[in-house]
Short mmCIF file of C-alpha atoms and ligand atoms in Angstrom, two decimals:
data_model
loop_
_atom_site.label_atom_id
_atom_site.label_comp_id
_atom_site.label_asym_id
_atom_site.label_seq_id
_atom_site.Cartn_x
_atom_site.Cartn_y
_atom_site.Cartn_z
CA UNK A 1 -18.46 -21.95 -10.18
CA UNK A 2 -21.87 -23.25 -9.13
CA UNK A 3 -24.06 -20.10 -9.13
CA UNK A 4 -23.54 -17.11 -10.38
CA UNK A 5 -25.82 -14.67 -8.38
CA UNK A 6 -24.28 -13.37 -5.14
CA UNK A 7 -25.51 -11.17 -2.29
CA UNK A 8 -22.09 -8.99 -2.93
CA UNK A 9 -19.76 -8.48 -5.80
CA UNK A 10 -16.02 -6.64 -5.24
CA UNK A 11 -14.28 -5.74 -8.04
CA UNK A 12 -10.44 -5.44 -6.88
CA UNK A 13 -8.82 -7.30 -4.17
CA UNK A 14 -6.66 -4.75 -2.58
CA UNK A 15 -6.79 -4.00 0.92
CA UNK A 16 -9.96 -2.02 0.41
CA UNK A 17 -11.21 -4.48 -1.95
CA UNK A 18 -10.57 -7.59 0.35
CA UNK A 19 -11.90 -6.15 3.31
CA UNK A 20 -15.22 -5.27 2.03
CA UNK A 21 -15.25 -8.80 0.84
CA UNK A 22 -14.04 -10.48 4.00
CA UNK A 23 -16.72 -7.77 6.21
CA UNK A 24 -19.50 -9.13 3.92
CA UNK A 25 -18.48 -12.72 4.13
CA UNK A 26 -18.52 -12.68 8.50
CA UNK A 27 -21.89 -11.06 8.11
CA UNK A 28 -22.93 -14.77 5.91
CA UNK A 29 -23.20 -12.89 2.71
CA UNK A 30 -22.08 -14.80 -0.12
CA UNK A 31 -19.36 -13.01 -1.74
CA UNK A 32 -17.95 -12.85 -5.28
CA UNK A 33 -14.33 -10.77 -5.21
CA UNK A 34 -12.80 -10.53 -8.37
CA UNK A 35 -8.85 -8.99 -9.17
CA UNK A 36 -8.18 -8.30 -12.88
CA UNK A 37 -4.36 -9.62 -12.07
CA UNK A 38 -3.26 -12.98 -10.92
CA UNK A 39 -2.84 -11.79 -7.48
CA UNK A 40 -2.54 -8.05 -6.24
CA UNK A 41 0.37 -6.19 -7.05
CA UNK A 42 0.14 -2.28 -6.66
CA UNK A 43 -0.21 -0.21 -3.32
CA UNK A 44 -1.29 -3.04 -1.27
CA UNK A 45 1.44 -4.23 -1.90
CA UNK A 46 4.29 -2.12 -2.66
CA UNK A 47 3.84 -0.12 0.40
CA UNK A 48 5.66 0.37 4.22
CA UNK A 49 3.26 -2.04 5.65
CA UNK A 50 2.53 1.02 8.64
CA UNK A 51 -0.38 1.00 10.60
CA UNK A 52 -0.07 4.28 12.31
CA UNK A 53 -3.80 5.41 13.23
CA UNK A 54 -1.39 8.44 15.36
CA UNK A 55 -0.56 9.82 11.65
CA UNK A 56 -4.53 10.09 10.82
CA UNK A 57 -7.12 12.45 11.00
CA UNK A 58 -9.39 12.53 13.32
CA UNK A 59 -11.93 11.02 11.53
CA UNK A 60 -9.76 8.68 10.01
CA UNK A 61 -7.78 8.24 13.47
CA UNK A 62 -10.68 6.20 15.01
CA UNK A 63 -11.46 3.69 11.89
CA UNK A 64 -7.34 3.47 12.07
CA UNK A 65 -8.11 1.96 15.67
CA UNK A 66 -10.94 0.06 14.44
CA UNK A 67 -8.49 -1.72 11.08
CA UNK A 68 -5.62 -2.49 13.94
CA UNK A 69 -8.15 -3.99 16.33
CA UNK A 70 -9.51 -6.23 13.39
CA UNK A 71 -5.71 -7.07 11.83
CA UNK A 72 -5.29 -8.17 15.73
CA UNK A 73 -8.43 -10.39 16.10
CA UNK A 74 -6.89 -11.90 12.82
CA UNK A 75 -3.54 -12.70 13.61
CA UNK A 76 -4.51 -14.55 17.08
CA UNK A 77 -6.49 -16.96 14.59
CA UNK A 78 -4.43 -16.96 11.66
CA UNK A 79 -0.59 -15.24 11.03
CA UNK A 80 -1.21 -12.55 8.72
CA UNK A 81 2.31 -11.07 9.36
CA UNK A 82 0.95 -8.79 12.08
CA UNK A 83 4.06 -7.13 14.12
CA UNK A 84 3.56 -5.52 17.20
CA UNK A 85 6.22 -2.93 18.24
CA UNK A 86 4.54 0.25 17.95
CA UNK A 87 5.29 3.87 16.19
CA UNK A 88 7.69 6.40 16.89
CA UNK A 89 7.90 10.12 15.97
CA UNK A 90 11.48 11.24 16.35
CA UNK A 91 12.07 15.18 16.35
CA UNK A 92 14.86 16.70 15.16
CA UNK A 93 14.42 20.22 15.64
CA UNK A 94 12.62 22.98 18.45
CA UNK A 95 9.14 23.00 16.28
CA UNK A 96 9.16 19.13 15.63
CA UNK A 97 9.10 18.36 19.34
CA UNK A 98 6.42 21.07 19.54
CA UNK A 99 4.52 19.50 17.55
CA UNK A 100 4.89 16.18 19.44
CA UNK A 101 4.27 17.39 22.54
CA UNK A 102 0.72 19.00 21.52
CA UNK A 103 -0.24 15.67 19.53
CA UNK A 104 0.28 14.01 23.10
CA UNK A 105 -2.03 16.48 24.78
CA UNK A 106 -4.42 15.21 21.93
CA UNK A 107 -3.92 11.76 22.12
CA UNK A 108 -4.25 11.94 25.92
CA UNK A 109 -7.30 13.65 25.59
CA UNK A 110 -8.36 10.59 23.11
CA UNK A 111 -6.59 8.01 25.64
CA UNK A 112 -4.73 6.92 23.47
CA UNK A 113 -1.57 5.16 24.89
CA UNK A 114 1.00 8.05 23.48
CA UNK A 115 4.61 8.01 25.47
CA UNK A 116 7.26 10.87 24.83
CA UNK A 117 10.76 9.59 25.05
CA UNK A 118 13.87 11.83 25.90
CA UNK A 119 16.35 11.12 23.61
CA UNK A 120 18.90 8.87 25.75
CA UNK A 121 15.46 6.42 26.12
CA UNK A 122 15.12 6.63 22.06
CA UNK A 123 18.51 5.69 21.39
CA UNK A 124 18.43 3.20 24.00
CA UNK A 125 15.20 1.95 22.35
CA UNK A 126 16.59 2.50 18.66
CA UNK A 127 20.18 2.59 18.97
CA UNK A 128 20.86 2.46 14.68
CA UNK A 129 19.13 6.12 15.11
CA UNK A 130 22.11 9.37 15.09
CA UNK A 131 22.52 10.94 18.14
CA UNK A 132 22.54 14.32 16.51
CA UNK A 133 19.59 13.79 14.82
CA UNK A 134 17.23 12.62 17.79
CA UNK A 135 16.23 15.22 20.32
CA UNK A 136 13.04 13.67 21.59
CA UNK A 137 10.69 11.09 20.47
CA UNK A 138 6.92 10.53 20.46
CA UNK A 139 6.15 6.98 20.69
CA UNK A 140 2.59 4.94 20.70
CA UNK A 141 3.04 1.23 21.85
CA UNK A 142 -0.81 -0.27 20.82
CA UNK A 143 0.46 0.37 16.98
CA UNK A 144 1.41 -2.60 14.57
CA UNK A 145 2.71 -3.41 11.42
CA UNK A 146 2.36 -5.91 8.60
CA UNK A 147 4.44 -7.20 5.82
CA UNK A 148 3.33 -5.73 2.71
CA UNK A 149 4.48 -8.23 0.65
CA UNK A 150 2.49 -11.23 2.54
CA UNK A 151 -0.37 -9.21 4.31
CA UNK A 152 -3.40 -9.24 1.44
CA UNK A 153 -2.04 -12.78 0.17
CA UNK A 154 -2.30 -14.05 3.90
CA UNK A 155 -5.57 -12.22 4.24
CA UNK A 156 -7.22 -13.73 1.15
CA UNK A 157 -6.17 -17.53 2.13
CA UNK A 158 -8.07 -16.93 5.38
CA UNK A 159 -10.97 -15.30 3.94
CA UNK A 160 -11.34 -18.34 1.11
CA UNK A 161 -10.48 -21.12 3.80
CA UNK A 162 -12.55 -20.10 6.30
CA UNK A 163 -15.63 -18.65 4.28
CA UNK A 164 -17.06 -21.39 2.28
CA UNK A 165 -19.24 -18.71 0.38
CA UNK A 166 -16.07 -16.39 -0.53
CA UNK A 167 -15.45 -17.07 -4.10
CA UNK A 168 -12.13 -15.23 -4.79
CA UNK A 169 -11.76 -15.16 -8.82
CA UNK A 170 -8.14 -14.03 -10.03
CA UNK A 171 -7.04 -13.04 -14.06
CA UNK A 172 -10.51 -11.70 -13.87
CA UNK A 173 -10.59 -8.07 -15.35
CA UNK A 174 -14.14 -6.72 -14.58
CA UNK A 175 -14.73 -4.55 -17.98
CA UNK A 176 -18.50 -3.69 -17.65
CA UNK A 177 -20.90 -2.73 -14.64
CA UNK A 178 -24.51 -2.01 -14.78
CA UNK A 179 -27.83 -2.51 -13.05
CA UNK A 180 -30.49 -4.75 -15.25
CA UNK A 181 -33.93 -5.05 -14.13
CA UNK A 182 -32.82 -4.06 -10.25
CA UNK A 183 -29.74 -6.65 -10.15
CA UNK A 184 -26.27 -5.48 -10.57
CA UNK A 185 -24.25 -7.27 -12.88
CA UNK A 186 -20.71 -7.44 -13.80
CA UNK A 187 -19.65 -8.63 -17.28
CA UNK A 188 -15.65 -9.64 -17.17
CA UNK A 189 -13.02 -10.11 -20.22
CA UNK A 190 -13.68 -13.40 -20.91
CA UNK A 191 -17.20 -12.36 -21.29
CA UNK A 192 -18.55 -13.92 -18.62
CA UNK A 193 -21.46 -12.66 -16.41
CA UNK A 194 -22.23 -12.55 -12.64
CA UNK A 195 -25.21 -10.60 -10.84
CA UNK A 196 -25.51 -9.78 -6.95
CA UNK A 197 -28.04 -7.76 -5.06
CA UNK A 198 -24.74 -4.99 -4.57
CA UNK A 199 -21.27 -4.50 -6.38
CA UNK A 200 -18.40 -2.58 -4.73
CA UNK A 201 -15.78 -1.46 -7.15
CA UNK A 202 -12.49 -0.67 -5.12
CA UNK A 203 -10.27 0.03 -8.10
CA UNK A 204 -7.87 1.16 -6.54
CA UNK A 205 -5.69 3.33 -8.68
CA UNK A 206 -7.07 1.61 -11.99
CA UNK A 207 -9.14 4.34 -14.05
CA UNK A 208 -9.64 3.27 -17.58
CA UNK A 209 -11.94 -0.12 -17.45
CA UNK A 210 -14.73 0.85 -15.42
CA UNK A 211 -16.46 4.35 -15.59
CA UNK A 212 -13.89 6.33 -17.17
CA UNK A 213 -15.60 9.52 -17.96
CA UNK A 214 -16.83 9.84 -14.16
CA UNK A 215 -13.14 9.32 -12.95
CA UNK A 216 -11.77 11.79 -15.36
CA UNK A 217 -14.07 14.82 -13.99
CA UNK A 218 -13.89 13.10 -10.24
CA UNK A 219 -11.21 15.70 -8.61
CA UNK A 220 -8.91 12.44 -7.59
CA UNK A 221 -5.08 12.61 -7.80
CA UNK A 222 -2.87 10.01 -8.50
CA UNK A 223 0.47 10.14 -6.34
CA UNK A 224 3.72 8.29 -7.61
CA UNK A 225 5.76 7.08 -4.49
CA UNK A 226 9.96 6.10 -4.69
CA UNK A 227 10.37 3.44 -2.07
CA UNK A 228 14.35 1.78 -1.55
CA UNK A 229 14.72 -1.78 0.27
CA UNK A 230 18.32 -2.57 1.94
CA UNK A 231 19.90 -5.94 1.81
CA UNK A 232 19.02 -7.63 5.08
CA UNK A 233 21.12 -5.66 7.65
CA UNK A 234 20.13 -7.94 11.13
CA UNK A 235 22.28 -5.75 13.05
CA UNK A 236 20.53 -2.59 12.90
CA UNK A 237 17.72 -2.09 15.78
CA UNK A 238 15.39 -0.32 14.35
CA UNK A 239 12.13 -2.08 14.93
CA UNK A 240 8.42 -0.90 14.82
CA UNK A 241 7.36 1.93 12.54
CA UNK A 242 9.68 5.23 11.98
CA UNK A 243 8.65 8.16 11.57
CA UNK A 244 11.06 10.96 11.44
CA UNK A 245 10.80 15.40 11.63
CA UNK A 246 9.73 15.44 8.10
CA UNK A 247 6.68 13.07 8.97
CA UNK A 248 6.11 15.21 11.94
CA UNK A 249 6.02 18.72 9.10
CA UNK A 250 3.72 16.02 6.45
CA UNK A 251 0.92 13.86 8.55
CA UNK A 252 -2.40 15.25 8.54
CA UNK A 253 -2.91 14.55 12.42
CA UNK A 254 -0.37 17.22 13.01
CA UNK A 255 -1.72 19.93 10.56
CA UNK A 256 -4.51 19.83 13.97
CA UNK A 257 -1.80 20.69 16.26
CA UNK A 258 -1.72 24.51 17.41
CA UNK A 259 1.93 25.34 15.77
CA UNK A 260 1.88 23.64 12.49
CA UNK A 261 0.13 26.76 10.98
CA UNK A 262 3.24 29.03 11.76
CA UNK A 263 5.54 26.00 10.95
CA UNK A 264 8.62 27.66 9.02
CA UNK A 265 10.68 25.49 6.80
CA UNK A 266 14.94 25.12 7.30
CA UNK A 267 16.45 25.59 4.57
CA UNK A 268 17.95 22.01 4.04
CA UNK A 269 14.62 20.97 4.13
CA UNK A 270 13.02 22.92 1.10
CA UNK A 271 14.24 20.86 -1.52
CA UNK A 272 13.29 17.38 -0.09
CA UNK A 273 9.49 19.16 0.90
CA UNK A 274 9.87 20.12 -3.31
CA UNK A 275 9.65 16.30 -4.05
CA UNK A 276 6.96 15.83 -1.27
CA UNK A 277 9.65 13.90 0.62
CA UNK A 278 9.74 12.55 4.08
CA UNK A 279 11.48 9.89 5.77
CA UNK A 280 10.25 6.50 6.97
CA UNK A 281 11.83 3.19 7.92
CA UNK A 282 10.60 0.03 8.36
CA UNK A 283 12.37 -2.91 9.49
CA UNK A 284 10.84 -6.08 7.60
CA UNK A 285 11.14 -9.98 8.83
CA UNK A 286 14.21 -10.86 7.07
CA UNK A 287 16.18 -7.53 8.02
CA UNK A 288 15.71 -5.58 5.05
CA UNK A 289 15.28 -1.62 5.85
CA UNK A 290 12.24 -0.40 3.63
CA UNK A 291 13.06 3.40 3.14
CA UNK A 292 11.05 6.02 1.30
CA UNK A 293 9.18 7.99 0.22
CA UNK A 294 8.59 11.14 -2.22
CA UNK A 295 5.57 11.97 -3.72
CA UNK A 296 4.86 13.29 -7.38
CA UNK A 297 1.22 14.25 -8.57
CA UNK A 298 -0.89 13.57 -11.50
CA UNK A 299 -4.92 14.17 -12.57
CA UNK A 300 -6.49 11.40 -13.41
CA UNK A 301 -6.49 12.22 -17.25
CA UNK A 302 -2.83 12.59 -17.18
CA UNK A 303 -1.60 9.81 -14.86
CA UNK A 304 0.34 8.10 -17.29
CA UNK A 305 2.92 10.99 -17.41
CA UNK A 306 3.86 10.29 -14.31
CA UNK A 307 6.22 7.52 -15.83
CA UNK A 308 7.63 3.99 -14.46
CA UNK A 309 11.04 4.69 -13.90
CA UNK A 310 12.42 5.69 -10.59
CA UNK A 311 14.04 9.03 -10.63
CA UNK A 312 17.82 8.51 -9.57
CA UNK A 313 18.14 11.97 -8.13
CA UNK A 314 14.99 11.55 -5.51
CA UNK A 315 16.09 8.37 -4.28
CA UNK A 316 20.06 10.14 -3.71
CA UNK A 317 17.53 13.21 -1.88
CA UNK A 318 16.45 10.47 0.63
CA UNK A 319 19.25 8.41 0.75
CA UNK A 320 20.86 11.53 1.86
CA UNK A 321 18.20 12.48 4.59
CA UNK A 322 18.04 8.94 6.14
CA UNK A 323 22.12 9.29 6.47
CA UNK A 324 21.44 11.95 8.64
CA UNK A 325 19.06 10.58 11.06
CA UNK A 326 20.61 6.67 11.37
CA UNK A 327 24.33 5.54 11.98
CA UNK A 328 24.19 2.25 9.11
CA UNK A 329 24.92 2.77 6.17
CA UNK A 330 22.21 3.22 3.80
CA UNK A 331 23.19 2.85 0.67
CA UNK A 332 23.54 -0.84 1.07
CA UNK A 333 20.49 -0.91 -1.59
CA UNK A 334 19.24 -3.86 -2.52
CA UNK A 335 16.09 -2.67 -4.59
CA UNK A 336 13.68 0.45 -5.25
CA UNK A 337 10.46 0.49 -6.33
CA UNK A 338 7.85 2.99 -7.34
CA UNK A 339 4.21 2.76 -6.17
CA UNK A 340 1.32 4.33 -6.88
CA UNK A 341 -1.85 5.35 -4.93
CA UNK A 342 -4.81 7.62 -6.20
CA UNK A 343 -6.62 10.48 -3.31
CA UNK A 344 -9.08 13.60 -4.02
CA UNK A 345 -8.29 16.88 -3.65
CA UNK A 346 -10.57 17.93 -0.85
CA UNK A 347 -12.11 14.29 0.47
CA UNK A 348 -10.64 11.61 2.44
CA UNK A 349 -12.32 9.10 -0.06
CA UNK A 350 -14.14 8.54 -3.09
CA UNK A 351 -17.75 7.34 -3.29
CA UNK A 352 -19.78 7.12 -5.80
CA UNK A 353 -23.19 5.32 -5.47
CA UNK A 354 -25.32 4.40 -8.89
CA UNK A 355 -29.18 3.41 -8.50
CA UNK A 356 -28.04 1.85 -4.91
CA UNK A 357 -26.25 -0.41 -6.42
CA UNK A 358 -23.18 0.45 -7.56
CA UNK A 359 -21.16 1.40 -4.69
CA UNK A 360 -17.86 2.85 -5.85
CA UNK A 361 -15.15 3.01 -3.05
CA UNK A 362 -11.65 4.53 -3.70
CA UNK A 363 -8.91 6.86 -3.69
CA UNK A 364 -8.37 6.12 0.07
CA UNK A 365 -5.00 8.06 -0.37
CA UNK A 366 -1.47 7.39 1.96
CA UNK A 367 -3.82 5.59 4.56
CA UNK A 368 -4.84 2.46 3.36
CA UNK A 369 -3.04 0.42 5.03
CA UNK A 370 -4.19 2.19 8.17
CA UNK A 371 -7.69 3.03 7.99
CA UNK A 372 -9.02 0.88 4.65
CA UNK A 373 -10.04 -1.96 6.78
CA UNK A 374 -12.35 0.08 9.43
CA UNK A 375 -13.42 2.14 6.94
CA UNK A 376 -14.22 -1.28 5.01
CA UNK A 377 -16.47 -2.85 7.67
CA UNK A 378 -18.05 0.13 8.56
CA UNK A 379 -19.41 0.79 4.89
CA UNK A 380 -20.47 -2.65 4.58
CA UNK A 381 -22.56 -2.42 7.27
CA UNK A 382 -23.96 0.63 5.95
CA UNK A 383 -24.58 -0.06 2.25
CA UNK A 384 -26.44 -3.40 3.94
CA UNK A 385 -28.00 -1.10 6.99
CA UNK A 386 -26.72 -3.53 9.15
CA UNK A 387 -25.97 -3.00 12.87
C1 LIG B 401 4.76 3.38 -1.68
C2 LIG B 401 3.54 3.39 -0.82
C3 LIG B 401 3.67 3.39 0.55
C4 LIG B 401 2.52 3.38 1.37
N1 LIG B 401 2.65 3.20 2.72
C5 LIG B 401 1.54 3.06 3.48
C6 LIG B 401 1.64 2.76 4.88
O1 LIG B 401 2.73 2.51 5.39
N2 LIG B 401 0.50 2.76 5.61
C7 LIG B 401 -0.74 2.99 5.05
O2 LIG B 401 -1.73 3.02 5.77
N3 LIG B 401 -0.87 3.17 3.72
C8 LIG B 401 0.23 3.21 2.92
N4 LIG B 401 0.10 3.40 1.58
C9 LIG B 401 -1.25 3.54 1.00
C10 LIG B 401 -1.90 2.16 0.79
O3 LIG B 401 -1.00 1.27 0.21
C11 LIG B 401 -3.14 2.37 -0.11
O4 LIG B 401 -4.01 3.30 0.51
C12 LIG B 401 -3.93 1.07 -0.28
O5 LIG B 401 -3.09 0.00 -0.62
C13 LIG B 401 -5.01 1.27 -1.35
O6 LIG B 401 -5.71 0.05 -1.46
P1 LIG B 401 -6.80 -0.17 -2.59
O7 LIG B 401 -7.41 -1.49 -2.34
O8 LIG B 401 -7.68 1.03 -2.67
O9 LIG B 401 -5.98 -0.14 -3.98
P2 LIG B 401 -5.00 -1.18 -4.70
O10 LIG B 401 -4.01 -1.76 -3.77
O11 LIG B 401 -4.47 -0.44 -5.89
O12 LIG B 401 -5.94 -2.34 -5.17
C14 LIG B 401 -6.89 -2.20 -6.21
C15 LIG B 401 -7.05 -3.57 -6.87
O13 LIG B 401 -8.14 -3.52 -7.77
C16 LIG B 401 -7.81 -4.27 -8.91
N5 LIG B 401 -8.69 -3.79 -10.00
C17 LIG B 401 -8.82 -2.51 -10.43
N6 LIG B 401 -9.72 -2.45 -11.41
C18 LIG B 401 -10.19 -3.70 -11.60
C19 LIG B 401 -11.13 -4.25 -12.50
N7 LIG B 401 -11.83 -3.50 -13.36
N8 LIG B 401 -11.35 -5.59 -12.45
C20 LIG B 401 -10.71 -6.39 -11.55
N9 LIG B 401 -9.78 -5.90 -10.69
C21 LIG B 401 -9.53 -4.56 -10.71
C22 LIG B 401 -6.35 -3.97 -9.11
O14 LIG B 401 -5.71 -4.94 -9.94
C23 LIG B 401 -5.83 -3.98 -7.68
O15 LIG B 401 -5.37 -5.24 -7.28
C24 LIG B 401 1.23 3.43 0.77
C25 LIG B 401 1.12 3.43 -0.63
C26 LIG B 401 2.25 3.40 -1.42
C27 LIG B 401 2.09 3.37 -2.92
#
């Protein structure tokens, strides 16, 4: 490496990682992004690959926009795995399709493209879904997906091939973080040093190298997530993202709706809402069914209790609740995985800023994928007051 000062140091090269890095790198910064494994391999990752800016906050809802806009501008110039075939909310129940049909009175008054679908057009559009499950559907054409499993690796060759000044360094555990003498510098395992006017530490879920006493009292969460992959099943038509009643009772941009505060819960329900479950599909390229997902809790202090097995009686819970709303059969498992992303308790995100120049940027939560890479060039242009 010929230098070893840079205008910008990230330390982590998931999504929110890479797209500070990339952000920095169109602005003509010269970038230094450094991943403590040989290539990323938690939520970025592991995930549904969902870019569903519909599912967001409102303040989240917009930077949602802003990441799909960007993953678009991408893929015309280089295939990043970016699918376009929109979301779809399907309600099963009276108060689900209430809740659908105020989100569309606030998406229209957004204008955002948001289409409600009787159920004949739904099964028409998805015929693998059950008739007796689908009563109406909620559906938003602009919204994409990517491949989870290619996305960041696809992201990163474009970054490095087109940015002459990206320096992407991998097996590079960053272990130390300070400011000397107004320069932040990074010190990594091998004991090597680099310095750069800024360094953004997107750690991601990874608490214990960097800053460990400020994480521990920081309020964030860590969430464990059961996720089950089908053999390739071509036949089923089931493409774009799905998002089923349970979604409809979980995602925050439905908590805004009128009726979710006197939302009751059916009784078949209560147990799956116990294990923070809700159903999503997601058709990948090769014609695997990604299904999932629960959610189990942990403070920071005690995240390793949440374990690395996958718990056999969650994944039968959702096995069971995806029979009900699609006519394949689901148990034609092929793998399951669990995954695990950190939040906060009352914030949307994590920042922590030391002497101005530290910038500590994590605990993005269930949107990631969604919102991390809006939310990535937005902060880059504000740490650098950039317009
Ligand atoms: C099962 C599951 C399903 C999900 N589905 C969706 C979805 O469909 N849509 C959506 O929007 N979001 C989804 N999410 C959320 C999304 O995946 C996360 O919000 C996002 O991936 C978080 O990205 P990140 O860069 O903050 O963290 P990570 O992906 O964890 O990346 C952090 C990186 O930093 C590296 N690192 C940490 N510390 C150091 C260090 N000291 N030195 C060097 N490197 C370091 C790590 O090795 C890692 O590669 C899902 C998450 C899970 C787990």
């Amino acid at each position: 490496m010929a230098s070893k000062h840079f205008d910008l140091i990230v330390v982590g090269s998931g999504v929110l990682g890479t797209f500070h890095a990339l952000s920095a790198a169109k602005k003509g910064m010269r970038v230094l992004l450094a991943e403590k494994d040989s290539y990323p391999i938690n939520a970025t990752v592991r995930n549904f690959g969902q870019v569903v800016p519909s599912g967001m906050p409102s303040q989240w809802f917009d930077l949602g926009v802003r990441s799909t806009t960007i993953y678009n501008e991408i893929q015309q110039e280089f295939d990043i795995s970016v699918r376009n075939n929109g979301s779809v909310y399907i309600a099963s129940d009276d108060q689900e399709q209430q809740l659908i049909h105020e989100l569309k009175y606030v998406m229209d008054g957004r204008k955002y493209d948001a289409q409600l679908l009787t159920r004949s057009q739904c099964l028409k559009k998805w015929p693998s879904l059950n008739e007796t499950y689908c009563k109406e559907g909620l559906f938003f054409p602009a919204e994409i997906s990517v491949e989870p499993e290619q996305m960041i690796y696809k992201i990163l060759k474009y970054a490095t091939s087109k940015f002459s000044e990206f320096t992407y360094k991998t097996s590079c555990p960053v272990i130390d973080c300070s400011v000397e003498n107004t320069v932040a510098k990074i010190v990594t395992s091998t004991r090597e040093t680099f310095t750069a006017e800024k360094v953004i530490v997107c750690n991601g879920g990874e608490f214990k190298l960097l800053f460990p006493d400020l994480f521990k009292a920081s309020g964030i969460v860590v969430s464990k997530l059961q996720m089950l992959r089908t053999l390739p099943l071509p036949e089923v038509k089931l493409e774009g993202n799905i998002l089923t009643g349970l979604t409809i009772r979980r995602y925050e941009s439905f908590e805004e709706c009128p009726s979710f505060a006197t939302l009751s819960l059916p009784e078949h329900l209560i147990e799956l809402k116990k294990w923070g479950i809700h159903i999503l599909f997601k058709k990948a390229t090769d014609g695997s069914i990604i299904i999932g997902d629960s959610h189990e809790y942990a403070d920071v202090p005690k995240l390793d209790d949440l374990g690395f097995a996958t718990n056999h009686y969650i994944n039968e819970l959702m096995l069971q609740e995806a029979q009900r709303i699609v006519d394949f059969d689901v148990r034609q498992i092929a793998s399951s995985w669990s995954g695990f992303y950190p939040q906060h308790k009352t914030k949307g995100i994590v920042e922590f800023d030391i002497e101005d120049k530290i910038h500590i940027r994590t605990a993005i939560g269930g949107k990631g994928m969604t919102s991390g890479a809006g939310y990535a060039e937005a902060s880059i242009a504000k740490l650098f007051a950039l317009s």
